[in-house]
Each structure stands twice: as C-alpha cells, then as structure tokens.
Amino acid sequence: MAKKQFKTESKRILDLMINSIYTNKDIFLRELISNASDAIDKLAFISLTDDSLGLSRSDFEIRVDIDKENRILTISDNGIGMDRSELESNLGTIAKSGTKQFKDELEKDDDQKLLDVIGQFGVGFYSAFMVSDHVIVISKKYNEEHANQWESFGNDGYTIKEAERDSVGTDVILHIRSNSEEGDEFDKYLEDYTISSLIRKYSDYIRYPIKMMMEHSRKNENKEDGGDEWETYLEEETVNSMVPIWQRNKKDVDQEEYDEFYKNKFFDFEKPIATVTVNAEGLISYKALLFIPGRAPYDYYTREYEKGLQLYSNGVMIMEKCADLIPDYYSFVKGVVDTPDVSLNISREMLQHTRQLTTIRNNIEKRITNELQRIQEEDRETYKKFWDAFATQIKYSIVDNYGANKDKLADLLMFATTHESGFATLKEYTDRMKDDQKYIYYAAGENFDRITKLPQVERIMDKEYEILVLTDEVDEFVIKMLDQFNEHSFKSVDDEDAIETTEDEKEKFEKTVSESEDLMKYIKNKLEGKVSDVRVSKILRSHSVCLTSEGPVSIEMEKYMAKRNSGVPGFSTEKVLEINPDSDVFSALSERFANEEYDLLDKYIELLYGQALLIAELPLEDPSAYSDLICSLMK
Ligand code: ADP
C-alpha cells in the first residue's frame, strides 16, 4: 500500500509534537476526548431528526481502554465518524492551516511562535504524537457502509485502507512510547489511575459519559482455595461528572475551574478578566456562562473573526457560534448559552427563534455592560487591560451605524487626560468640571507630550481646565459622533470660541482685526492655494503662529486619512493660518507692511507658514528651499 506524505506544514507541526516541545504532554487526552465529544455532538444533532439511527441521547458515550501489556491506549466514540476522504483531509493536514496568520508563522523559522499560534487554535489531533509513536484511527462514518483505517508512525507519512468496525464512530488507538532516557515518562499513560485523574481534571464537564474499566480490589471470600486475601477485579466506571460547568451553581464552582474551562474551550493562555453567569427563569429560561477575555484573539481585528456564543439546548450543541446571541459591539465576549426554549428539529438556521434569541441577547448585553462598568469603577487596572485590548472595538462601534449605539457605549470610553489621574471616563471629566467651564475640551494628535505643547492648548491650560488628549486615530470621529456628554458639548482646543472672552477683550480684538485687514489680505494672497484663510488669532497665547482647520475635517483627521490611503491625501482640510496679534512677529509683519518692504515681508510670510506646518507636523513642501530662506534671513 502506497504511503502518503503529510502536507509540508503538517510535517513541521508533527515534528514539533514528536520532539514534544510542549512540556505538558497530558493535554493530548483532553484534545482527543474533545474531538470525540464534538463528533458525538454532530451525530446527536442528526439523531434528533433521523429516527432510523435508533440512537437516543443516553446511548452516546466515549470509551477509554488501556491495554497495558501491548502498551495501547484507545479512545473510542460513537460519534459521526469520518469517511476515507475526511480521514485524509482531517488527519493528513492541519485543519487550520488555511488561515493567514498560520501561514505567515509557518514561513518563519520561529518554532516557539508557531506553537503559540497552534496553541490558540487548540493543539488538536497531532498532540497524539506527543505520547505515541504509532497511531491508528479506525472510523466508520454515519451513512457509510465501510469503515477505514488511517495509520501513521510519525513523520514518514501515513496509510489508509479499508477496515472493519461494527457501528458508526471512531477509535483512536495510541501505541504509547517507552520512557525516554531524557527522563520523559510515558508509562503512566497506561495506568488507569493517571488516565482517570486526567479525565477528571481536563474533561469532567464533557456531557457524554467517559467510561473506563477501573481496577478495584476486594477481600477474597473463598480463601480456602489458597489465593491471596485481597483480589483485584475490573469494573466499568463513568469517570466524568458530566455536569456542564454552566449548569452548576455558581457558588459550587471555583473561579479557577471557570478559568480553566475558558482557557480550554476558547483557546486562550490567559484567564478571562471577568466571568458572568446568568440563570434566567421566566418566559424564556436559560443559563449562560460568559467570559470577557483579557486580550484580543489574534484574528480579532480581521475579517476572519467570527463572533458568537455556543448554543445548547437540552444537552445538545446546536450551534458553535450563534451570532444572534451577542451584539456586534461585544463581539469579543465568549461563552455558552443553554436553553430548552429553542426547539431544534427544524433547522440550524433557527429563524423561527429570532424572538427568543433577541430576548436572550438583550439580557446578555445588559449583563456585560454592567460588568464592564463595575470593573471600570472598582478595578481600574483590570479595566485598563480590557481597554488596551478592546478600546478600538468600542470606539468603532460608537462611530458605526451612524452612531446608533453611541449612548449605550459612551460610558465605557476612557481617554488620556491632562488631569493628574492620567486616564478618565467622560463622567469623571464632567463631574469635576470647573464652575465656569462650559465645554469638554479635547486636543488630538500623535502623542500626549506633543499635544499638550500645542500653541492653541495654552489658553485652556491657563484656565486650569482639563483637556482630553486624543491619541487614537478614531478618537475624533468618536467625539464628533457623540457631540455631547451629560449635556456638555465637546470643544476642540482649536476652536476660536473655546474660551469665552470679556467685552474689553472683544473690543480690542475687533480693533486689531480691522486695523490689520489689508495685511491679512496681502498674506492670504501670498499663500494662495496653500491656506484658505489668514486671520488674527484668538486662540494663541505665547506662540506666534499655528494652523487650524475650517469645516468638519480636522488636520489630525486629514493626517489619519492620508495614512490609511498609504500617504495619498484622500481629502484635505481648509487650513487657516492664525497669527498671534500680541506677538513680536505680528508687529514685525505690520511694520514691514506699513513701510512697503515687500521683499522682506514675503520672506517672513514663507517663514511663518513653514513654522505653522512644522508645529502641526505636516510636511514642508520644499525643505531645502525653506532652509535657504532661513539662512538668507540670518545674513
Ligand atoms: P480540531 O478538532 O481543532 O478541528 P483536530 O486536529 O483535533 O482539530 O481534528 C481535525 C478534524 O478531524 C476535526 O475537525 C474533525 O473533523 C476530525 N476528527 C478528529 N477526531 C475525530 C473523531 N473522533 N471523530 C470524528 N471526526 C474527528
């Protein structure tokens, strides 16, 4: 029989497994039992509508058999089974190798990184090779006549041939390795004590019985025949408790058990930052066990990510990822919902249950919001962790759908701030606003230091008003979408009316404006095509110039859009050159203008415009000409 080769990527992973880079080899059993349970889920689902199967819920089971003498450990299930082509495609290649990140990692040489990625998908069937050097899988698929056998000794490939199996299901037969000279112990996997402990530790909640023959001893009653006083005998036992963790009372479950369940079921190395249980009774009854992860899954911000909660009904898993159970903006939530109130015999689409699912979703949404708010109030550090991982998600969700969900999500927002706390919610901001403060001030830019040094920020700081510092590209869109919070409008530090002025100040300002009207016109003419206006600034204190924008698009937004379009400016703002009337520069300009020293005046204008660009972190059009200009003025 021709030997088939593993796909290249599978070979490399197999190598890693054989050389067992994972220190915790015990997990192979969890992986194989979990596969068995998934396979039973599938057949259990079919059996709901296919009576010809003659199987009822209680017939499903997983068996673990130990043949110590031949060093064989077998995991069997009466699940859906695999046909020949499935054996080939499921076991000959790593199922997840289609995903992009996986491919990227495979191309690199870093084994540890690759293992991390595999770890995020679950280690899977190949983990069998951590403890076994010869694996046989015999499987008969539902509705197929023949069984098939897949066999491999590791990296030199595998064979597939027809085989015998009475009923539908799968046996995974592991020839357990000998203890190695390096001290790796494998004999223990042939001890019923070790195996049953591992099942209880990792697979207790599996909802089908995991049965094993266990050795017991009893007092020998017929001692006359010369036997020992104690004799051993084998008895079949169901090792796992079969109660899914979400069906148990919260007070009977340790947080550690929840954490373990989360990590195993949803492939995370880290425990969740919050666990929420729901036990709803009434019009619709359900139990839910929900987790808020502490970090975004590797594919979270990609199209490949699929949101959803696992949906069970009467002990049968109906859907792996039921998207209707969780709103888009909380797509990071993981968990399980179990309800008897959705009937399953029609289809997986379950359109007829929309109303029930919506009720559950709304309730879950509220619970998650409450939990996030509780963490935000009581445990800032944990909230920060959440925020690091999912701020982008919440912010984009505020902007999405024309702000349909903005009111629900606004309380979750946090921004860097000039307040000593460094990091604030909008409520904290509005709660501590000064008596004479009308607006919520914000400034946008690359980083905190840069922003707080912007010329236009000074006058707000002088008043000791707090400023929200927006460093995330989407922040300004969020602010624009919110428009206001707690009846206070947001105000950009760029805005002319950000600070109220007295009548005297107004008068003085108007006077300067009218006196310098011709000068401003002259400058505007000179900068034709570069700025849309030149004005006497109301917003500057000690600095001489700055650029602001007119209209809804800020300079920061323009930079953001340009970055998105790889440097090609998508749309540009109407820029305004502002000149501080109280600055020496202003006097210098006025003087040259009055004396008709136009050559020099033109140079000053170029110089000022360049400075304004630099402060706004916009590129100079011609840096070397600019440098020449400065030198010519220094002469
Ligand atoms: P995963 O279970 O994460 O998809 P695995 O490498 O563990 O990855 O398994 C690959 C595929 O092989 C599974 O998705 C499943 O289709 C199939 N498979 C594995 N074990 C069994 C089994 N006991 N019965 C039926 N199918 C199985």
XYZ file of C-alpha atoms and ligand atoms in Angstrom:
662
model
C 0.000 0.000 0.000
C 1.368 3.367 -1.009
C 2.414 5.599 1.762
C 1.114 9.149 1.566
C 3.101 12.096 2.711
C 1.872 14.686 5.138
C 1.488 18.184 3.809
C 4.621 20.211 4.455
C 3.115 22.313 7.200
C 1.666 19.265 8.923
C 5.099 17.668 8.832
C 6.658 20.536 10.677
C 3.976 20.502 13.343
C 4.237 16.768 13.650
C 7.961 17.212 14.185
C 7.294 19.673 16.963
C 4.870 17.251 18.563
C 7.172 14.281 18.271
C 10.001 16.218 19.807
C 7.397 17.362 22.279
C 8.144 20.961 22.735
C 5.030 21.284 24.837
C 6.026 20.463 28.352
C 2.530 19.498 29.302
C 2.009 16.275 27.378
C -1.045 15.407 29.437
C -3.202 17.579 27.239
C -3.234 15.039 24.405
C -6.041 13.221 26.222
C -8.145 16.336 26.562
C -7.724 17.049 22.848
C -8.744 13.575 21.754
C -11.703 13.448 24.129
C -12.797 16.848 22.967
C -12.696 15.627 19.336
C -14.745 12.593 20.373
C -17.274 14.794 22.105
C -17.537 17.093 19.078
C -18.115 14.072 16.846
C -20.899 12.867 19.166
C -22.423 16.355 19.196
C -22.723 16.138 15.440
C -24.389 12.754 15.431
C -26.618 13.665 18.382
C -27.835 16.598 16.379
C -28.619 14.396 13.384
C -30.324 11.809 15.588
C -32.893 14.408 16.569
C -34.312 14.279 13.071
C -33.203 10.856 11.850
C -35.059 8.125 13.713
C -33.519 5.408 11.585
C -30.343 5.838 13.603
C -32.071 4.300 16.585
C -29.871 6.227 18.946
C -31.091 8.182 21.912
C -29.190 10.746 23.905
C -28.241 8.217 26.567
C -26.604 5.870 24.077
C -23.762 8.238 23.310
C -20.516 7.597 25.088
C -16.759 7.854 24.953
C -14.666 4.897 25.998
C -11.077 4.860 27.118
C -9.365 1.469 27.170
C -5.947 0.550 28.427
C -4.044 -2.486 27.200
C -1.016 -2.367 29.422
C 0.665 -5.426 28.049
C 0.692 -4.125 24.485
C 1.167 -0.514 25.602
C -2.008 0.609 23.868
C -4.390 3.355 24.898
C -7.613 3.604 22.883
C -10.122 6.433 22.818
C -13.395 5.449 21.177
C -16.561 7.309 20.454
C -19.894 6.573 18.784
C -19.993 9.950 17.113
C -20.362 10.858 13.469
C -17.141 9.208 12.253
C -15.030 10.050 9.227
C -15.052 8.607 5.736
C -11.930 7.958 3.733
C -11.541 11.421 2.324
C -12.180 13.004 5.707
C -9.539 10.827 7.322
C -7.214 12.047 4.670
C -8.087 15.715 4.807
C -8.656 15.999 8.559
C -5.690 13.981 9.730
C -3.325 14.439 6.794
C -3.332 18.193 7.060
C -3.705 20.557 9.917
C -7.234 21.800 9.621
C -6.390 25.350 10.482
C -3.576 25.707 8.017
C -5.886 27.725 5.792
C -5.769 30.784 7.975
C -3.443 33.598 7.152
C -1.649 34.018 10.424
C -0.923 30.349 10.469
C 0.628 30.533 7.028
C 2.682 33.556 7.991
C 4.102 31.799 11.020
C 4.834 28.646 9.058
C 7.009 30.618 6.702
C 9.173 31.802 9.551
C 11.650 29.766 11.475
C 10.487 30.534 14.973
C 9.118 27.277 16.407
C 8.005 28.839 19.653
C 5.972 31.464 17.816
C 4.395 28.797 15.661
C 3.473 26.779 18.723
C 1.867 29.846 20.241
C -0.274 30.174 17.160
C -1.181 26.493 17.168
C -1.973 26.863 20.834
C -4.533 29.493 20.003
C -6.392 27.071 17.778
C -6.013 24.144 20.089
C -3.283 21.616 19.589
C -5.622 19.052 18.100
C -5.234 15.539 16.910
C -1.498 15.765 16.326
C -0.926 16.015 20.052
C -1.386 12.225 19.999
C 2.180 12.052 18.733
C 3.487 13.631 21.905
C 2.907 10.368 23.742
C 2.644 7.911 20.919
C 4.940 6.808 18.090
C 2.341 4.799 16.241
C -1.231 5.965 15.830
C -4.137 4.114 14.242
C -7.535 5.664 13.635
C -10.397 3.367 12.675
C -13.542 5.194 11.732
C -16.934 4.486 10.251
C -18.966 7.407 9.151
C -22.694 7.860 9.580
C -24.495 6.596 6.472
C -21.401 4.829 5.088
C -21.106 1.134 4.504
C -17.421 0.660 5.159
C -15.008 1.641 7.830
C -11.465 2.834 7.102
C -8.207 2.740 8.915
C -5.632 5.540 8.980
C -2.214 4.638 10.303
C 0.982 6.533 10.893
C 4.330 6.052 12.573
C 5.006 9.737 12.542
C 6.851 11.758 10.058
C 7.324 9.314 7.214
C 3.677 9.610 6.214
C 0.501 7.642 6.641
C -1.554 4.908 5.004
C -5.285 4.475 4.599
C -7.075 1.209 3.950
C -10.479 -0.332 4.326
C -11.202 -1.798 7.752
C -13.821 -3.355 9.961
C -15.922 -1.562 12.507
C -19.377 -2.694 13.556
C -21.002 0.576 14.293
C -20.642 4.223 13.436
C -17.880 6.012 15.317
C -14.137 6.320 15.734
C -11.320 4.557 17.608
C -8.086 6.409 18.120
C -5.504 3.788 19.008
C -2.271 5.030 20.523
C 0.852 2.935 20.923
C 2.361 4.614 23.937
C 6.078 5.418 23.749
C 8.633 3.900 26.088
C 10.057 6.072 28.804
C 12.892 8.071 27.311
C 16.465 8.335 28.503
C 15.990 12.066 28.867
C 13.519 11.363 31.618
C 10.226 11.697 29.750
C 7.765 9.413 31.411
C 5.170 7.689 29.277
C 4.387 4.525 31.250
C 1.981 6.485 33.390
C -0.383 6.869 30.462
C -1.028 3.148 30.796
C -2.182 3.487 34.409
C -5.906 3.743 34.905
C -5.275 5.964 37.892
C -3.384 8.564 35.829
C -5.814 8.472 32.961
C -8.904 8.795 35.140
C -7.347 11.715 37.032
C -6.564 13.455 33.757
C -10.131 12.956 32.595
C -11.466 14.410 35.812
C -9.045 17.292 35.608
C -9.498 18.338 31.999
C -12.662 16.725 30.706
C -15.006 16.494 33.659
C -17.674 18.675 32.097
C -17.860 16.666 28.853
C -21.556 15.960 28.587
C -21.235 12.353 27.476
C -20.098 9.621 29.818
C -16.416 8.804 29.535
C -16.286 5.157 30.512
C -13.273 3.150 31.657
C -12.576 -0.197 33.166
C -11.122 0.581 36.554
C -9.221 -1.778 38.767
C -10.625 -2.306 42.245
C -9.746 -4.697 44.971
C -11.900 -6.619 47.387
C -11.444 -9.124 50.126
C -11.234 -12.651 48.834
C -14.206 -14.623 50.216
C -13.009 -18.084 49.092
C -9.710 -18.032 50.883
C -9.703 -21.853 51.131
C -8.521 -22.095 47.515
C -5.203 -20.733 48.664
C -5.468 -17.346 46.923
C -4.407 -14.001 48.363
C -6.552 -12.357 50.943
C -7.161 -9.446 48.501
C -8.153 -9.889 44.922
C -8.431 -7.303 42.198
C -11.231 -7.044 39.677
C -12.219 -4.720 36.884
C -15.365 -2.675 36.850
C -16.690 -0.199 34.338
C -16.998 3.321 35.624
C -18.101 6.663 34.285
C -15.193 8.857 35.187
C -16.507 12.341 34.476
C -19.327 14.033 36.337
C -20.919 15.080 33.017
C -22.440 18.167 34.517
C -21.511 21.011 32.284
C -19.936 23.773 34.255
C -22.607 26.274 33.208
C -25.291 24.045 34.720
C -23.619 24.099 38.093
C -24.398 26.563 40.805
C -22.010 29.480 40.749
C -21.264 29.083 44.431
C -20.137 25.494 43.876
C -17.598 26.381 41.227
C -14.153 27.826 41.937
C -13.018 30.718 39.809
C -10.088 28.528 38.867
C -12.440 25.982 37.327
C -14.130 28.694 35.305
C -10.730 29.961 34.194
C -9.598 26.502 33.125
C -12.827 25.906 31.271
C -12.451 29.218 29.470
C -8.837 28.589 28.535
C -9.502 25.120 27.185
C -12.706 25.865 25.412
C -11.791 29.184 23.874
C -8.081 28.672 23.340
C -6.531 31.371 25.439
C -3.392 31.152 27.554
C -4.656 33.825 29.835
C -7.590 33.640 32.134
C -10.519 35.927 31.393
C -10.787 39.275 33.152
C -14.407 38.612 34.046
C -16.791 35.694 34.328
C -20.519 36.372 34.188
C -23.146 33.753 34.923
C -26.808 34.166 34.119
C -29.574 31.949 35.401
C -32.789 33.234 33.897
C -36.176 31.777 34.558
C -39.478 33.044 33.280
C -40.896 33.473 29.844
C -37.606 32.254 28.491
C -35.360 30.135 30.667
C -31.689 29.796 30.031
C -28.334 29.538 31.651
C -25.383 31.455 30.326
C -21.715 31.402 31.205
C -19.915 34.370 29.696
C -16.330 35.486 29.642
C -14.648 38.766 28.865
C -11.166 37.977 27.565
C -8.148 39.922 28.758
C -6.697 40.191 25.296
C -7.923 40.231 21.741
C -7.668 36.927 19.878
C -5.002 37.004 17.188
C -7.599 37.396 14.439
C -9.969 39.683 16.317
C -9.491 42.727 14.160
C -9.667 40.790 10.890
C -12.463 39.603 8.675
C -11.773 36.044 9.675
C -13.007 36.603 13.208
C -16.474 35.252 13.840
C -18.413 36.379 16.840
C -20.971 34.215 18.621
C -21.804 32.193 21.692
C -22.162 28.441 21.805
C -25.801 27.497 21.893
C -27.012 24.330 23.611
C -30.496 23.054 24.019
C -31.371 20.111 26.216
C -27.796 18.977 26.301
C -27.223 19.084 22.551
C -24.990 21.661 20.992
C -26.949 23.348 18.244
C -24.547 25.978 17.141
C -20.855 26.571 17.641
C -21.084 30.310 17.138
C -24.554 31.733 17.394
C -24.084 35.312 16.276
C -27.596 36.364 17.247
C -26.789 35.967 20.912
C -24.362 38.821 21.159
C -24.398 42.341 19.725
C -21.601 43.262 17.326
C -20.023 45.719 19.691
C -19.448 42.991 22.277
C -18.178 40.511 19.714
C -15.211 39.772 21.984
C -17.423 38.041 24.554
C -17.025 34.264 24.671
C -19.341 31.808 26.286
C -22.144 29.322 26.308
C -25.914 29.683 26.380
C -28.074 26.706 27.254
C -31.823 26.975 26.836
C -34.635 24.433 26.481
C -36.709 27.126 24.800
C -35.376 26.778 21.307
C -36.535 23.639 19.591
C -34.126 22.097 17.179
C -35.899 19.765 14.889
C -36.345 22.182 12.037
C -33.026 23.598 11.016
C -29.848 25.191 12.113
C -30.968 28.496 10.740
C -33.406 28.839 13.593
C -35.059 31.827 12.067
C -38.233 30.873 13.878
C -36.492 31.549 17.181
C -35.432 35.065 16.475
C -37.632 36.485 19.191
C -36.253 34.211 21.905
C -32.700 34.816 20.809
C -33.255 38.559 20.805
C -34.575 38.452 24.346
C -31.557 36.493 25.489
C -29.205 38.772 23.607
C -30.640 41.917 25.128
C -30.294 40.492 28.579
C -26.755 39.316 27.973
C -25.845 42.702 26.596
C -27.060 44.389 29.768
C -25.145 41.980 31.945
C -21.934 42.594 30.039
C -22.393 46.359 30.169
C -22.977 46.211 33.917
C -19.967 44.030 34.435
C -17.723 46.316 32.400
C -18.966 49.317 34.313
C -18.404 47.569 37.600
C -14.825 46.781 36.631
C -14.309 50.323 35.413
C -15.386 51.657 38.791
C -13.865 49.100 41.106
C -10.757 47.857 39.418
C -9.143 50.389 37.118
C -6.134 48.244 36.426
C -8.215 45.384 35.095
C -10.326 47.813 33.122
C -7.182 49.202 31.544
C -6.290 45.731 30.416
C -9.708 45.388 28.860
C -9.352 48.818 27.313
C -5.946 48.043 25.833
C -7.435 45.038 24.108
C -10.834 46.312 23.027
C -10.883 50.126 23.000
C -10.715 50.066 19.222
C -13.747 47.801 19.079
C -15.823 50.025 21.367
C -14.769 53.196 19.571
C -15.533 51.886 16.108
C -18.857 50.623 17.404
C -19.734 54.132 18.529
C -18.990 55.518 15.094
C -20.679 52.642 13.224
C -24.276 52.704 12.056
C -24.443 56.470 12.264
C -23.971 56.315 15.992
C -26.931 54.026 16.669
C -25.243 52.569 19.743
C -23.318 55.568 20.949
C -25.413 56.195 24.041
C -25.021 52.629 25.233
C -21.278 52.717 24.858
C -20.259 56.238 25.813
C -19.837 55.349 29.490
C -17.260 52.718 28.624
C -14.960 55.218 26.935
C -11.719 56.302 28.514
C -9.257 58.924 27.347
C -5.891 60.189 28.385
C -6.262 63.486 30.171
C -4.267 66.421 31.471
C -5.858 65.720 34.868
C -3.443 64.130 37.332
C -5.304 60.784 37.110
C -3.945 60.486 33.576
C -6.884 58.458 32.318
C -10.532 59.393 32.621
C -14.081 58.421 31.777
C -16.335 61.120 30.396
C -18.372 61.048 33.574
C -15.306 61.649 35.693
C -14.468 64.564 33.448
C -17.875 66.209 33.620
C -18.155 65.564 37.374
C -15.055 67.612 38.051
C -15.557 70.404 35.538
C -14.884 73.895 36.893
C -17.895 76.043 37.754
C -17.266 78.436 34.889
C -16.398 75.692 32.423
C -18.891 75.128 29.645
C -17.262 72.571 27.417
C -15.492 69.266 27.443
C -12.145 70.163 25.875
C -10.165 67.849 23.702
C -6.996 68.022 21.668
C -5.986 65.491 19.047
C -2.520 64.489 17.927
C 0.232 61.922 17.864
C 1.163 61.715 21.480
C 0.490 63.246 24.836
C 3.597 65.446 25.079
C 3.208 66.844 21.604
C -0.438 67.623 22.072
C -0.079 69.335 25.413
C 2.611 71.553 23.903
C 0.432 72.708 21.013
C 0.198 76.521 20.942
C -3.597 76.502 20.992
C -3.688 74.400 24.176
C -2.048 77.058 26.287
C -5.052 79.305 26.861
C -7.143 76.338 28.087
C -4.375 75.206 30.404
C -4.105 78.771 31.738
C -7.690 78.456 32.938
C -6.837 75.112 34.544
C -9.468 73.353 32.519
C -8.924 69.662 31.948
C -8.222 68.554 28.365
C -8.870 65.116 26.961
C -5.888 64.084 24.910
C -6.892 62.058 21.873
C -4.053 59.985 20.512
C -6.041 57.265 18.810
C -6.844 57.862 15.180
C -10.520 57.127 15.565
C -10.963 59.309 18.672
C -12.001 62.475 16.894
C -14.617 60.623 14.900
C -15.935 59.271 18.195
C -16.159 62.757 19.696
C -17.861 64.113 16.602
C -20.362 61.265 16.774
C -21.099 61.755 20.460
C -21.469 65.511 20.020
C -22.095 65.902 23.745
C -21.982 64.104 27.058
C -24.006 64.885 30.189
C -25.324 67.975 28.434
C -21.874 69.376 27.800
C -20.659 69.819 24.252
C -17.214 68.813 23.189
C -14.918 71.579 22.117
C -11.687 71.290 20.240
C -8.821 73.353 21.621
C -8.512 74.655 18.055
C -11.901 76.291 18.250
C -11.953 80.093 18.321
C -14.752 80.203 20.868
C -13.320 77.543 23.088
C -12.804 80.175 25.774
C -15.206 82.979 26.494
C -13.823 86.472 26.146
C -14.728 89.655 28.018
C -16.272 92.696 26.318
C -12.977 94.569 26.606
C -11.043 91.762 25.069
C -13.587 91.540 22.292
C -13.373 95.224 21.537
C -9.595 95.231 21.498
C -9.606 92.238 19.248
C -12.080 93.733 16.790
C -9.892 96.801 16.596
C -6.779 94.797 15.770
C -8.699 92.852 13.167
C -9.928 95.912 11.355
C -6.517 97.597 11.526
C -4.768 94.622 10.031
C -7.342 93.745 7.404
C -5.129 94.761 4.488
C -2.122 92.944 5.890
C -4.128 89.740 6.283
C -5.403 90.064 2.730
C -1.868 90.510 1.496
C -0.658 87.410 3.330
C -3.608 85.380 2.124
C -2.792 86.370 -1.437
C 0.804 85.282 -0.974
C -0.278 81.912 0.370
C -2.908 81.365 -2.285
C -3.593 77.665 -2.747
C -1.864 76.748 0.489
C -4.285 78.098 3.051
C -7.887 79.091 2.697
C -7.647 81.962 5.126
C -5.273 84.015 7.233
C -6.513 85.564 10.424
C -5.673 87.404 13.574
C -5.729 84.656 16.131
C -7.953 84.484 19.157
C -6.539 81.211 20.319
C -2.828 81.814 20.732
C -1.079 82.943 23.914
C 2.733 82.843 23.864
C 3.191 81.243 20.454
C 3.213 83.275 17.262
C 1.500 81.093 14.672
C -0.446 77.935 14.172
C -2.576 76.182 11.596
C -6.187 75.340 12.285
C -8.847 73.953 10.035
C -12.197 75.140 8.892
C -15.124 72.832 8.378
C -15.783 69.390 9.824
C -12.457 67.794 8.970
C -9.598 68.499 11.333
C -5.935 68.439 10.431
C -5.497 65.292 12.536
C -8.280 63.596 10.612
C -6.624 64.552 7.355
C -3.356 63.003 8.506
C -5.234 59.910 9.548
C -6.956 59.528 6.211
C -3.668 60.080 4.387
C -2.069 57.317 6.444
C -4.944 54.965 5.664
C -4.508 55.607 1.947
C -0.789 54.951 2.203
C 0.246 58.558 2.049
C -2.004 59.713 -0.733
C -4.052 62.546 0.732
C -7.671 61.497 0.419
C -9.220 64.819 1.154
C -7.587 67.877 2.567
C -8.838 70.325 5.108
C -9.375 74.006 4.635
C -6.384 75.278 6.538
C -6.251 78.602 8.287
C -3.024 80.349 9.228
C -3.507 82.034 12.569
C -1.162 84.816 13.715
C -0.944 85.949 17.320
C -1.694 89.729 17.426
C 0.258 90.069 20.687
C 3.434 88.599 19.308
C 6.592 90.363 18.149
C 6.162 88.631 14.856
C 2.867 90.386 14.342
C 4.485 93.772 14.953
C 7.331 92.889 12.602
C 4.887 91.981 9.856
C 2.820 95.119 10.372
C 5.908 97.294 10.253
C 7.260 95.811 7.008
C 3.811 96.145 5.503
C 3.476 99.793 6.542
C 6.979 100.561 5.179
C 6.210 98.700 1.966
C 9.256 96.457 2.431
C 7.588 93.717 0.418
C 10.703 91.617 -0.296
C 11.347 91.064 3.345
C 7.679 90.747 4.185
C 7.272 87.936 1.649
C 10.178 86.080 3.216
C 8.601 86.441 6.656
C 5.346 85.067 5.362
C 7.055 81.990 3.889
C 8.904 81.521 7.136
C 5.791 81.725 9.274
C 3.827 79.385 7.065
C 6.665 76.838 7.291
C 6.689 77.124 11.058
C 2.987 76.548 11.235
C 3.349 73.412 9.116
C 6.108 72.134 11.361
C 4.094 72.680 14.535
C 1.139 70.835 13.024
C 3.521 68.046 11.967
C 2.675 68.471 8.339
C 5.409 68.082 5.733
C 7.183 71.155 4.373
C 6.667 71.443 0.646
C 10.331 72.136 -0.060
C 12.580 71.648 2.989
C 15.816 72.754 1.315
C 14.265 75.959 -0.038
C 12.956 76.554 3.455
C 16.396 76.116 4.912
C 17.858 78.530 2.328
C 15.209 81.028 3.297
C 16.170 80.881 6.961
C 19.854 81.296 6.076
C 19.142 84.279 3.870
C 17.336 85.949 6.774
C 20.237 85.276 9.122
C 22.649 87.209 6.963
P -9.938 20.431 15.517
O -10.627 19.420 16.349
O -9.492 21.613 16.314
O -10.658 20.798 14.264
P -8.044 18.323 15.148
O -6.671 18.279 14.551
O -8.148 17.864 16.551
O -8.558 19.775 15.002
O -9.011 17.481 14.278
C -9.165 17.735 12.909
C -10.505 17.263 12.421
O -10.574 15.846 12.411
C -11.679 17.663 13.277
O -12.120 18.960 12.974
C -12.713 16.608 12.932
O -13.399 16.954 11.738
C -11.883 15.394 12.655
N -11.866 14.491 13.810
C -10.910 14.399 14.757
N -11.236 13.460 15.673
C -12.436 12.969 15.303
C -13.334 11.956 15.840
N -13.047 11.293 16.965
N -14.472 11.713 15.169
C -14.790 12.397 14.028
N -14.008 13.334 13.494
C -12.841 13.626 14.103
